[in-house]
PDB file of C-alpha atoms and ligand atoms in Angstrom:
ATOM      1  CA  MET A   1    -120.831-175.886  76.212  1.00  0.00           C
ATOM      2  CA  VAL A   2    -123.745-177.260  74.295  1.00  0.00           C
ATOM      3  CA  GLU A   3    -123.232-181.066  74.497  1.00  0.00           C
ATOM      4  CA  GLU A   4    -124.508-182.737  70.904  1.00  0.00           C
ATOM      5  CA  ALA A   5    -122.516-185.897  70.836  1.00  0.00           C
ATOM      6  CA  GLU A   6    -124.548-187.379  73.640  1.00  0.00           C
ATOM      7  CA  GLY A   7    -127.831-185.658  72.303  1.00  0.00           C
ATOM      8  CA  PRO A   8    -130.410-183.309  74.140  1.00  0.00           C
ATOM      9  CA  ALA A   9    -130.753-184.067  78.092  1.00  0.00           C
ATOM     10  CA  SER A  10    -134.628-184.094  77.240  1.00  0.00           C
ATOM     11  CA  GLU A  11    -136.064-187.308  76.447  1.00  0.00           C
ATOM     12  CA  ARG A  12    -138.322-185.899  73.781  1.00  0.00           C
ATOM     13  CA  GLU A  13    -137.919-186.862  70.060  1.00  0.00           C
ATOM     14  CA  ARG A  14    -135.592-184.662  68.181  1.00  0.00           C
ATOM     15  CA  THR A  15    -137.536-184.930  64.997  1.00  0.00           C
ATOM     16  CA  PRO A  16    -141.225-184.943  65.785  1.00  0.00           C
ATOM     17  CA  HIS A  17    -143.238-185.916  62.574  1.00  0.00           C
ATOM     18  CA  SER A  18    -143.274-187.839  59.480  1.00  0.00           C
ATOM     19  CA  PHE A  19    -144.854-186.741  56.383  1.00  0.00           C
ATOM     20  CA  ASN A  20    -148.465-187.881  57.329  1.00  0.00           C
ATOM     21  CA  PRO A  21    -151.523-185.867  56.180  1.00  0.00           C
ATOM     22  CA  ASP A  22    -153.602-187.787  58.880  1.00  0.00           C
ATOM     23  CA  GLU A  23    -151.215-186.796  61.488  1.00  0.00           C
ATOM     24  CA  VAL A  24    -151.524-183.330  63.423  1.00  0.00           C
ATOM     25  CA  ASN A  25    -148.457-181.363  62.628  1.00  0.00           C
ATOM     26  CA  SER A  26    -147.680-178.179  64.765  1.00  0.00           C
ATOM     27  CA  ALA A  27    -146.054-176.344  62.194  1.00  0.00           C
ATOM     28  CA  ARG A  28    -149.503-176.859  59.941  1.00  0.00           C
ATOM     29  CA  VAL A  29    -151.334-175.837  62.634  1.00  0.00           C
ATOM     30  CA  TYR A  30    -149.311-172.803  62.993  1.00  0.00           C
ATOM     31  CA  ASP A  31    -149.820-172.296  58.949  1.00  0.00           C
ATOM     32  CA  TYR A  32    -153.565-172.570  59.218  1.00  0.00           C
ATOM     33  CA  LEU A  33    -153.593-169.990  62.227  1.00  0.00           C
ATOM     34  CA  LEU A  34    -151.585-167.548  59.850  1.00  0.00           C
ATOM     35  CA  GLY A  35    -154.311-168.130  57.118  1.00  0.00           C
ATOM     36  CA  GLY A  36    -151.650-170.225  55.070  1.00  0.00           C
ATOM     37  CA  LYS A  37    -152.735-172.985  52.560  1.00  0.00           C
ATOM     38  CA  ASP A  38    -150.429-175.917  53.564  1.00  0.00           C
ATOM     39  CA  ASN A  39    -152.533-177.663  56.323  1.00  0.00           C
ATOM     40  CA  TYR A  40    -155.006-180.628  56.379  1.00  0.00           C
ATOM     41  CA  GLU A  41    -158.371-181.337  58.064  1.00  0.00           C
ATOM     42  CA  THR A  42    -156.825-182.661  61.188  1.00  0.00           C
ATOM     43  CA  ASP A  43    -154.507-179.687  61.497  1.00  0.00           C
ATOM     44  CA  ARG A  44    -157.666-177.350  61.120  1.00  0.00           C
ATOM     45  CA  GLN A  45    -159.404-179.498  64.040  1.00  0.00           C
ATOM     46  CA  VAL A  46    -156.736-178.925  66.158  1.00  0.00           C
ATOM     47  CA  ALA A  47    -156.497-175.149  65.384  1.00  0.00           C
ATOM     48  CA  GLY A  48    -160.176-174.892  65.938  1.00  0.00           C
ATOM     49  CA  GLN A  49    -160.061-176.595  69.473  1.00  0.00           C
ATOM     50  CA  MET A  50    -157.103-174.069  70.252  1.00  0.00           C
ATOM     51  CA  LEU A  51    -159.032-171.148  69.030  1.00  0.00           C
ATOM     52  CA  SER A  52    -162.390-172.196  71.002  1.00  0.00           C
ATOM     53  CA  ARG A  53    -160.087-171.737  74.449  1.00  0.00           C
ATOM     54  CA  VAL A  54    -157.722-168.972  73.220  1.00  0.00           C
ATOM     55  CA  PRO A  55    -159.576-167.099  70.529  1.00  0.00           C
ATOM     56  CA  GLU A  56    -157.349-164.159  70.309  1.00  0.00           C
ATOM     57  CA  LEU A  57    -154.662-166.611  69.165  1.00  0.00           C
ATOM     58  CA  LYS A  58    -154.869-165.743  65.588  1.00  0.00           C
ATOM     59  CA  THR A  59    -154.537-162.229  66.246  1.00  0.00           C
ATOM     60  CA  LEU A  60    -151.319-162.801  68.280  1.00  0.00           C
ATOM     61  CA  VAL A  61    -149.715-165.205  65.644  1.00  0.00           C
ATOM     62  CA  TRP A  62    -150.176-162.061  63.312  1.00  0.00           C
ATOM     63  CA  PHE A  63    -148.526-159.609  65.956  1.00  0.00           C
ATOM     64  CA  ALA A  64    -145.791-162.126  66.231  1.00  0.00           C
ATOM     65  CA  ARG A  65    -145.277-162.625  62.548  1.00  0.00           C
ATOM     66  CA  GLY A  66    -145.208-158.644  62.078  1.00  0.00           C
ATOM     67  CA  PHE A  67    -142.718-158.416  64.949  1.00  0.00           C
ATOM     68  CA  VAL A  68    -140.113-160.920  62.916  1.00  0.00           C
ATOM     69  CA  LEU A  69    -141.101-159.339  59.649  1.00  0.00           C
ATOM     70  CA  LYS A  70    -140.241-155.949  61.310  1.00  0.00           C
ATOM     71  CA  ALA A  71    -136.723-157.244  62.276  1.00  0.00           C
ATOM     72  CA  VAL A  72    -135.957-158.352  58.939  1.00  0.00           C
ATOM     73  CA  GLU A  73    -136.778-154.975  57.760  1.00  0.00           C
ATOM     74  CA  MET A  74    -134.802-153.119  60.500  1.00  0.00           C
ATOM     75  CA  ALA A  75    -131.905-155.389  59.506  1.00  0.00           C
ATOM     76  CA  ALA A  76    -132.067-155.054  55.914  1.00  0.00           C
ATOM     77  CA  ASP A  77    -132.375-151.322  56.078  1.00  0.00           C
ATOM     78  CA  ALA A  78    -129.224-151.330  58.301  1.00  0.00           C
ATOM     79  CA  GLY A  79    -127.446-153.271  55.254  1.00  0.00           C
ATOM     80  CA  ILE A  80    -127.671-156.691  56.343  1.00  0.00           C
ATOM     81  CA  ARG A  81    -128.006-159.207  53.171  1.00  0.00           C
ATOM     82  CA  GLN A  82    -127.847-162.576  55.157  1.00  0.00           C
ATOM     83  CA  PHE A  83    -130.828-163.860  57.131  1.00  0.00           C
ATOM     84  CA  LEU A  84    -130.826-167.108  58.863  1.00  0.00           C
ATOM     85  CA  ASP A  85    -134.430-168.019  60.133  1.00  0.00           C
ATOM     86  CA  LEU A  86    -133.916-170.642  62.661  1.00  0.00           C
ATOM     87  CA  GLY A  87    -137.474-172.832  63.389  1.00  0.00           C
ATOM     88  CA  SER A  88    -138.746-170.974  60.383  1.00  0.00           C
ATOM     89  CA  GLY A  89    -142.264-172.901  59.919  1.00  0.00           C
ATOM     90  CA  ILE A  90    -143.976-173.278  56.621  1.00  0.00           C
ATOM     91  CA  PRO A  91    -143.153-169.711  54.904  1.00  0.00           C
ATOM     92  CA  VAL A  92    -146.477-167.699  54.755  1.00  0.00           C
ATOM     93  CA  SER A  93    -146.523-164.636  52.465  1.00  0.00           C
ATOM     94  CA  PRO A  94    -145.177-162.116  53.104  1.00  0.00           C
ATOM     95  CA  ALA A  95    -142.289-164.362  54.038  1.00  0.00           C
ATOM     96  CA  VAL A  96    -138.855-163.345  55.345  1.00  0.00           C
ATOM     97  CA  HIS A  97    -137.080-163.649  51.928  1.00  0.00           C
ATOM     98  CA  GLU A  98    -139.742-161.471  50.460  1.00  0.00           C
ATOM     99  CA  VAL A  99    -139.496-158.815  52.950  1.00  0.00           C
ATOM    100  CA  ALA A 100    -135.551-158.874  52.820  1.00  0.00           C
ATOM    101  CA  ARG A 101    -135.664-159.146  49.046  1.00  0.00           C
ATOM    102  CA  LYS A 102    -137.981-156.197  48.617  1.00  0.00           C
ATOM    103  CA  ILE A 103    -135.440-153.949  50.258  1.00  0.00           C
ATOM    104  CA  GLU A 104    -132.237-156.006  48.852  1.00  0.00           C
ATOM    105  CA  PRO A 105    -133.195-158.301  46.064  1.00  0.00           C
ATOM    106  CA  SER A 106    -129.619-160.237  46.534  1.00  0.00           C
ATOM    107  CA  ALA A 107    -130.473-160.870  49.953  1.00  0.00           C
ATOM    108  CA  ARG A 108    -129.715-164.685  51.138  1.00  0.00           C
ATOM    109  CA  VAL A 109    -131.887-166.509  53.329  1.00  0.00           C
ATOM    110  CA  VAL A 110    -131.730-169.727  55.006  1.00  0.00           C
ATOM    111  CA  TYR A 111    -134.696-171.488  56.603  1.00  0.00           C
ATOM    112  CA  VAL A 112    -133.900-173.953  59.142  1.00  0.00           C
ATOM    113  CA  ASP A 113    -136.621-176.293  60.839  1.00  0.00           C
ATOM    114  CA  TYR A 114    -136.224-179.920  62.294  1.00  0.00           C
ATOM    115  CA  ASP A 115    -139.648-180.983  61.158  1.00  0.00           C
ATOM    116  CA  PRO A 116    -139.443-182.836  57.668  1.00  0.00           C
ATOM    117  CA  VAL A 117    -142.862-181.994  56.784  1.00  0.00           C
ATOM    118  CA  VAL A 118    -141.945-178.192  57.260  1.00  0.00           C
ATOM    119  CA  VAL A 119    -138.687-178.655  54.940  1.00  0.00           C
ATOM    120  CA  SER A 120    -140.756-180.696  52.353  1.00  0.00           C
ATOM    121  CA  HIS A 121    -143.204-177.633  52.202  1.00  0.00           C
ATOM    122  CA  CYS A 122    -140.459-174.996  51.707  1.00  0.00           C
ATOM    123  CA  ASN A 123    -138.704-176.967  49.180  1.00  0.00           C
ATOM    124  CA  ALA A 124    -141.763-177.130  47.270  1.00  0.00           C
ATOM    125  CA  LEU A 125    -142.710-173.815  47.823  1.00  0.00           C
ATOM    126  CA  LEU A 126    -139.423-172.140  47.592  1.00  0.00           C
ATOM    127  CA  ALA A 127    -138.366-174.052  44.350  1.00  0.00           C
ATOM    128  CA  GLY A 128    -136.909-171.339  42.214  1.00  0.00           C
ATOM    129  CA  PRO A 129    -135.171-168.342  43.846  1.00  0.00           C
ATOM    130  CA  PRO A 130    -131.465-168.872  44.056  1.00  0.00           C
ATOM    131  CA  GLY A 131    -130.138-167.593  47.576  1.00  0.00           C
ATOM    132  CA  VAL A 132    -133.147-169.050  49.451  1.00  0.00           C
ATOM    133  CA  THR A 133    -132.415-172.344  50.917  1.00  0.00           C
ATOM    134  CA  THR A 134    -133.974-174.533  53.498  1.00  0.00           C
ATOM    135  CA  LEU A 135    -132.270-176.997  55.934  1.00  0.00           C
ATOM    136  CA  LEU A 136    -133.434-179.620  58.065  1.00  0.00           C
ATOM    137  CA  GLY A 137    -131.667-178.835  61.518  1.00  0.00           C
ATOM    138  CA  ASP A 138    -132.451-178.865  65.005  1.00  0.00           C
ATOM    139  CA  ILE A 139    -131.511-175.837  67.117  1.00  0.00           C
ATOM    140  CA  ARG A 140    -130.572-178.088  70.021  1.00  0.00           C
ATOM    141  CA  SER A 141    -127.340-179.406  67.933  1.00  0.00           C
ATOM    142  CA  PRO A 142    -126.285-175.598  66.708  1.00  0.00           C
ATOM    143  CA  ARG A 143    -122.795-176.959  65.696  1.00  0.00           C
ATOM    144  CA  GLU A 144    -124.599-179.143  63.306  1.00  0.00           C
ATOM    145  CA  ILE A 145    -126.447-176.509  61.795  1.00  0.00           C
ATOM    146  CA  LEU A 146    -123.525-174.004  61.749  1.00  0.00           C
ATOM    147  CA  ASP A 147    -121.521-176.985  59.916  1.00  0.00           C
ATOM    148  CA  GLN A 148    -123.890-177.265  57.306  1.00  0.00           C
ATOM    149  CA  LEU A 149    -123.996-173.454  56.868  1.00  0.00           C
ATOM    150  CA  ASP A 150    -120.298-173.663  56.509  1.00  0.00           C
ATOM    151  CA  ASP A 151    -119.928-176.812  54.450  1.00  0.00           C
ATOM    152  CA  GLN A 152    -122.781-175.672  51.881  1.00  0.00           C
ATOM    153  CA  SER A 153    -121.400-171.851  51.934  1.00  0.00           C
ATOM    154  CA  LEU A 154    -124.668-170.787  52.593  1.00  0.00           C
ATOM    155  CA  ILE A 155    -123.783-167.943  54.827  1.00  0.00           C
ATOM    156  CA  ASP A 156    -120.451-166.022  55.374  1.00  0.00           C
ATOM    157  CA  PHE A 157    -119.930-165.381  58.905  1.00  0.00           C
ATOM    158  CA  ASP A 158    -117.290-162.821  58.050  1.00  0.00           C
ATOM    159  CA  GLU A 159    -120.253-160.530  57.048  1.00  0.00           C
ATOM    160  CA  PRO A 160    -123.359-159.399  59.369  1.00  0.00           C
ATOM    161  CA  VAL A 161    -126.033-162.018  59.502  1.00  0.00           C
ATOM    162  CA  ALA A 162    -129.681-161.510  60.927  1.00  0.00           C
ATOM    163  CA  VAL A 163    -130.420-164.495  63.153  1.00  0.00           C
ATOM    164  CA  LEU A 164    -134.327-165.097  64.103  1.00  0.00           C
ATOM    165  CA  PHE A 165    -135.203-167.248  66.648  1.00  0.00           C
ATOM    166  CA  SER A 166    -139.123-166.649  66.319  1.00  0.00           C
ATOM    167  CA  GLY A 167    -141.441-168.509  68.212  1.00  0.00           C
ATOM    168  CA  VAL A 168    -139.016-171.465  68.852  1.00  0.00           C
ATOM    169  CA  LEU A 169    -137.245-171.139  71.873  1.00  0.00           C
ATOM    170  CA  HIS A 170    -139.979-171.821  74.040  1.00  0.00           C
ATOM    171  CA  TYR A 171    -140.051-175.414  72.574  1.00  0.00           C
ATOM    172  CA  VAL A 172    -136.436-175.737  74.012  1.00  0.00           C
ATOM    173  CA  MET A 173    -136.813-176.952  77.554  1.00  0.00           C
ATOM    174  CA  ASP A 174    -134.514-175.681  80.115  1.00  0.00           C
ATOM    175  CA  ASP A 175    -132.228-178.917  80.537  1.00  0.00           C
ATOM    176  CA  GLU A 176    -131.684-178.416  76.619  1.00  0.00           C
ATOM    177  CA  ARG A 177    -129.770-175.190  77.614  1.00  0.00           C
ATOM    178  CA  PRO A 178    -131.686-172.444  75.279  1.00  0.00           C
ATOM    179  CA  ALA A 179    -128.985-169.748  76.364  1.00  0.00           C
ATOM    180  CA  GLU A 180    -126.078-171.705  75.225  1.00  0.00           C
ATOM    181  CA  ILE A 181    -127.778-172.787  71.886  1.00  0.00           C
ATOM    182  CA  VAL A 182    -128.021-168.903  71.082  1.00  0.00           C
ATOM    183  CA  ALA A 183    -124.654-168.090  72.317  1.00  0.00           C
ATOM    184  CA  ALA A 184    -123.226-170.944  69.672  1.00  0.00           C
ATOM    185  CA  PHE A 185    -124.641-168.760  67.076  1.00  0.00           C
ATOM    186  CA  ARG A 186    -123.676-165.368  68.602  1.00  0.00           C
ATOM    187  CA  ASP A 187    -119.978-166.554  68.790  1.00  0.00           C
ATOM    188  CA  ARG A 188    -119.903-166.991  65.084  1.00  0.00           C
ATOM    189  CA  LEU A 189    -121.751-163.709  64.339  1.00  0.00           C
ATOM    190  CA  ALA A 190    -119.706-160.717  62.960  1.00  0.00           C
ATOM    191  CA  SER A 191    -120.060-157.379  64.570  1.00  0.00           C
ATOM    192  CA  GLY A 192    -123.191-155.532  63.125  1.00  0.00           C
ATOM    193  CA  SER A 193    -125.298-158.774  63.158  1.00  0.00           C
ATOM    194  CA  TYR A 194    -128.946-158.704  64.653  1.00  0.00           C
ATOM    195  CA  LEU A 195    -130.746-161.325  66.900  1.00  0.00           C
ATOM    196  CA  ALA A 196    -134.447-161.170  66.872  1.00  0.00           C
ATOM    197  CA  ILE A 197    -136.354-163.312  69.438  1.00  0.00           C
ATOM    198  CA  SER A 198    -139.908-163.892  70.100  1.00  0.00           C
ATOM    199  CA  HIS A 199    -141.009-166.092  73.111  1.00  0.00           C
ATOM    200  CA  GLY A 200    -143.847-167.144  74.980  1.00  0.00           C
ATOM    201  CA  SER A 201    -144.232-165.170  78.464  1.00  0.00           C
ATOM    202  CA  THR A 202    -145.130-166.080  81.799  1.00  0.00           C
ATOM    203  CA  ASP A 203    -147.126-162.853  81.967  1.00  0.00           C
ATOM    204  CA  SER A 204    -149.449-164.424  80.186  1.00  0.00           C
ATOM    205  CA  ALA A 205    -152.641-164.978  81.888  1.00  0.00           C
ATOM    206  CA  PRO A 206    -153.363-167.993  84.290  1.00  0.00           C
ATOM    207  CA  GLU A 207    -155.832-169.599  82.504  1.00  0.00           C
ATOM    208  CA  ILE A 208    -153.557-169.460  79.377  1.00  0.00           C
ATOM    209  CA  LEU A 209    -150.686-171.056  81.110  1.00  0.00           C
ATOM    210  CA  GLN A 210    -152.745-173.680  82.327  1.00  0.00           C
ATOM    211  CA  VAL A 211    -153.850-174.704  78.920  1.00  0.00           C
ATOM    212  CA  LEU A 212    -150.179-174.868  77.834  1.00  0.00           C
ATOM    213  CA  THR A 213    -149.848-177.993  80.658  1.00  0.00           C
ATOM    214  CA  GLY A 214    -151.716-179.818  78.220  1.00  0.00           C
ATOM    215  CA  THR A 215    -148.473-180.061  76.112  1.00  0.00           C
ATOM    216  CA  VAL A 216    -146.271-181.571  78.618  1.00  0.00           C
ATOM    217  CA  GLY A 217    -144.639-184.678  77.315  1.00  0.00           C
ATOM    218  CA  THR A 218    -145.590-183.964  73.503  1.00  0.00           C
ATOM    219  CA  SER A 219    -143.056-182.766  70.867  1.00  0.00           C
ATOM    220  CA  ALA A 220    -145.277-179.524  71.264  1.00  0.00           C
ATOM    221  CA  GLN A 221    -144.193-179.101  74.748  1.00  0.00           C
ATOM    222  CA  VAL A 222    -143.658-175.297  75.521  1.00  0.00           C
ATOM    223  CA  THR A 223    -141.995-173.652  78.650  1.00  0.00           C
ATOM    224  CA  PHE A 224    -142.651-170.025  78.552  1.00  0.00           C
ATOM    225  CA  ARG A 225    -140.195-167.733  80.099  1.00  0.00           C
ATOM    226  CA  SER A 226    -140.004-164.301  82.207  1.00  0.00           C
ATOM    227  CA  THR A 227    -138.733-161.189  80.483  1.00  0.00           C
ATOM    228  CA  ALA A 228    -135.639-161.119  82.401  1.00  0.00           C
ATOM    229  CA  GLU A 229    -135.132-165.056  81.352  1.00  0.00           C
ATOM    230  CA  THR A 230    -135.839-163.946  77.680  1.00  0.00           C
ATOM    231  CA  GLU A 231    -133.302-160.989  78.077  1.00  0.00           C
ATOM    232  CA  SER A 232    -130.707-163.309  79.124  1.00  0.00           C
ATOM    233  CA  PHE A 233    -130.887-165.012  75.994  1.00  0.00           C
ATOM    234  CA  LEU A 234    -129.691-161.522  74.269  1.00  0.00           C
ATOM    235  CA  ALA A 235    -126.698-161.543  76.318  1.00  0.00           C
ATOM    236  CA  GLY A 236    -123.803-159.912  74.217  1.00  0.00           C
ATOM    237  CA  PHE A 237    -126.170-157.913  72.022  1.00  0.00           C
ATOM    238  CA  GLU A 238    -127.193-154.137  72.503  1.00  0.00           C
ATOM    239  CA  LEU A 239    -131.029-154.153  72.601  1.00  0.00           C
ATOM    240  CA  PHE A 240    -132.987-151.908  70.214  1.00  0.00           C
ATOM    241  CA  GLU A 241    -135.945-149.737  72.126  1.00  0.00           C
ATOM    242  CA  PRO A 242    -138.438-150.648  73.073  1.00  0.00           C
ATOM    243  CA  GLY A 243    -136.600-153.581  74.681  1.00  0.00           C
ATOM    244  CA  VAL A 244    -138.107-156.881  75.735  1.00  0.00           C
ATOM    245  CA  VAL A 245    -141.953-156.349  75.388  1.00  0.00           C
ATOM    246  CA  PRO A 246    -144.731-157.802  73.825  1.00  0.00           C
ATOM    247  CA  VAL A 247    -144.604-158.200  70.227  1.00  0.00           C
ATOM    248  CA  GLN A 248    -147.630-155.814  69.455  1.00  0.00           C
ATOM    249  CA  GLN A 249    -145.543-153.033  71.158  1.00  0.00           C
ATOM    250  CA  TRP A 250    -143.001-153.397  68.278  1.00  0.00           C
ATOM    251  CA  LEU A 251    -145.818-152.407  65.549  1.00  0.00           C
ATOM    252  CA  ARG A 252    -147.965-149.776  67.075  1.00  0.00           C
ATOM    253  CA  PRO A 253    -148.793-148.190  70.372  1.00  0.00           C
ATOM    254  CA  ASP A 254    -152.633-148.712  69.851  1.00  0.00           C
ATOM    255  CA  LEU A 255    -152.692-152.673  69.343  1.00  0.00           C
ATOM    256  CA  PRO A 256    -154.615-154.393  72.360  1.00  0.00           C
ATOM    257  CA  ASP A 257    -152.947-156.432  74.843  1.00  0.00           C
ATOM    258  CA  THR A 258    -153.503-160.219  74.464  1.00  0.00           C
ATOM    259  CA  ARG A 259    -154.028-162.709  77.370  1.00  0.00           C
ATOM    260  CA  MET A 260    -151.535-164.999  75.723  1.00  0.00           C
ATOM    261  CA  VAL A 261    -148.340-162.642  76.133  1.00  0.00           C
ATOM    262  CA  MET A 262    -145.420-163.219  73.351  1.00  0.00           C
ATOM    263  CA  LEU A 263    -142.361-161.394  74.078  1.00  0.00           C
ATOM    264  CA  GLY A 264    -140.215-159.649  71.207  1.00  0.00           C
ATOM    265  CA  ALA A 265    -136.614-158.175  71.471  1.00  0.00           C
ATOM    266  CA  ILE A 266    -134.251-157.340  68.934  1.00  0.00           C
ATOM    267  CA  GLY A 267    -130.244-156.842  69.496  1.00  0.00           C
ATOM    268  CA  ARG A 268    -127.341-155.559  67.333  1.00  0.00           C
ATOM    269  CA  LYS A 269    -123.838-157.408  68.085  1.00  0.00           C
ATOM    270  CA  PRO A 270    -121.374-154.587  68.749  1.00  0.00           C
TER     271      PRO A 270
HETATM  272  C1  SAM B 301    -144.576-171.624  66.191  1.00  0.00           C
HETATM  273  S1  SAM B 301    -143.759-172.107  64.969  1.00  0.00           S
HETATM  274  C2  SAM B 301    -142.845-170.514  64.395  1.00  0.00           C
HETATM  275  C3  SAM B 301    -142.839-170.502  62.986  1.00  0.00           C
HETATM  276  C4  SAM B 301    -142.059-168.995  62.523  1.00  0.00           C
HETATM  277  N1  SAM B 301    -140.700-168.929  63.035  1.00  0.00           N
HETATM  278  C5  SAM B 301    -142.641-167.820  62.877  1.00  0.00           C
HETATM  279  O1  SAM B 301    -142.370-167.079  63.701  1.00  0.00           O
HETATM  280  O2  SAM B 301    -143.693-167.463  62.257  1.00  0.00           O
HETATM  281  C6  SAM B 301    -142.237-173.045  65.392  1.00  0.00           C
HETATM  282  C7  SAM B 301    -141.428-173.708  64.431  1.00  0.00           C
HETATM  283  O3  SAM B 301    -140.349-174.122  65.155  1.00  0.00           O
HETATM  284  C8  SAM B 301    -139.947-175.524  64.704  1.00  0.00           C
HETATM  285  N2  SAM B 301    -139.120-176.048  65.924  1.00  0.00           N
HETATM  286  C9  SAM B 301    -139.359-176.389  66.938  1.00  0.00           C
HETATM  287  N3  SAM B 301    -138.628-176.708  67.901  1.00  0.00           N
HETATM  288  C10 SAM B 301    -137.429-176.743  66.965  1.00  0.00           C
HETATM  289  C11 SAM B 301    -135.810-177.237  66.876  1.00  0.00           C
HETATM  290  N4  SAM B 301    -135.605-177.851  68.182  1.00  0.00           N
HETATM  291  N5  SAM B 301    -135.051-176.920  65.943  1.00  0.00           N
HETATM  292  C12 SAM B 301    -135.524-176.329  64.730  1.00  0.00           C
HETATM  293  N6  SAM B 301    -136.809-176.184  64.721  1.00  0.00           N
HETATM  294  C13 SAM B 301    -137.783-176.174  65.674  1.00  0.00           C
HETATM  295  C14 SAM B 301    -141.241-176.152  64.652  1.00  0.00           C
HETATM  296  O4  SAM B 301    -141.050-177.287  63.683  1.00  0.00           O
HETATM  297  C15 SAM B 301    -142.237-175.003  64.345  1.00  0.00           C
HETATM  298  O5  SAM B 301    -141.932-174.978  62.648  1.00  0.00           O
END
């Protein structure tokens, strides 16, 4: 079971940032890499440093975005009308709700992020469309998120849901038990629900894995995992082809490999 009352085993902060434009914010750095407008000079400087060491990062984040939007399309095409985007980041168009609502205008979307900066941006950007909601929540406390979803009647767990863990589980350290976090959501899901995961891979080039050691001890600390570890997070789901593969392989067969490998997998709860 995931222990919530005593907090995460890790010493890392749970909510990493206050809303301060002078402070670098990883979600805004990611927004910049995606070509978004919700970032400041400090974020752009850090993004520039990252790009000087890993120039293909800009391409990879777009492959990763393409993967999650493909998962949304697959779920919406299969009749799913509820989407839970965990670790959503700042929505960059085309965002999850835009893609889902193109297929089904009544689709409900809940964006969840533990970063108050992201939630402020989301609230400002999303003011308007009913059925699109943003929650402040830490996936390391899954039951708190599930309680909020129940209490506010945001998701009907008697109906299928598409749950997205896109680029977020690698921020959860092993001692924070990522598999149990995914299982806490899985156990609430109705048959026919979808799970999509993208996750940094230990198959990335050694020089990339070396760069990542610079995140140790910060709120942006990441732990990349193997294909088998990533697949284990989808226990209880039937995997769609092509399985657990670099995200670009979900999009087109001719897209180039990248030295930083991001795995993508989509499953359906039987
Ligand atoms: C790399 S961005 C990915 C954004 C988006 N999901 C995508 O794939 O384009 C990671 C996001 O996860 C959020 N995040 C990291 N750890 C989290 C946690 N424990 N709970 C909730 N959100 C988290 C960060 O604040 C950030 O916005």
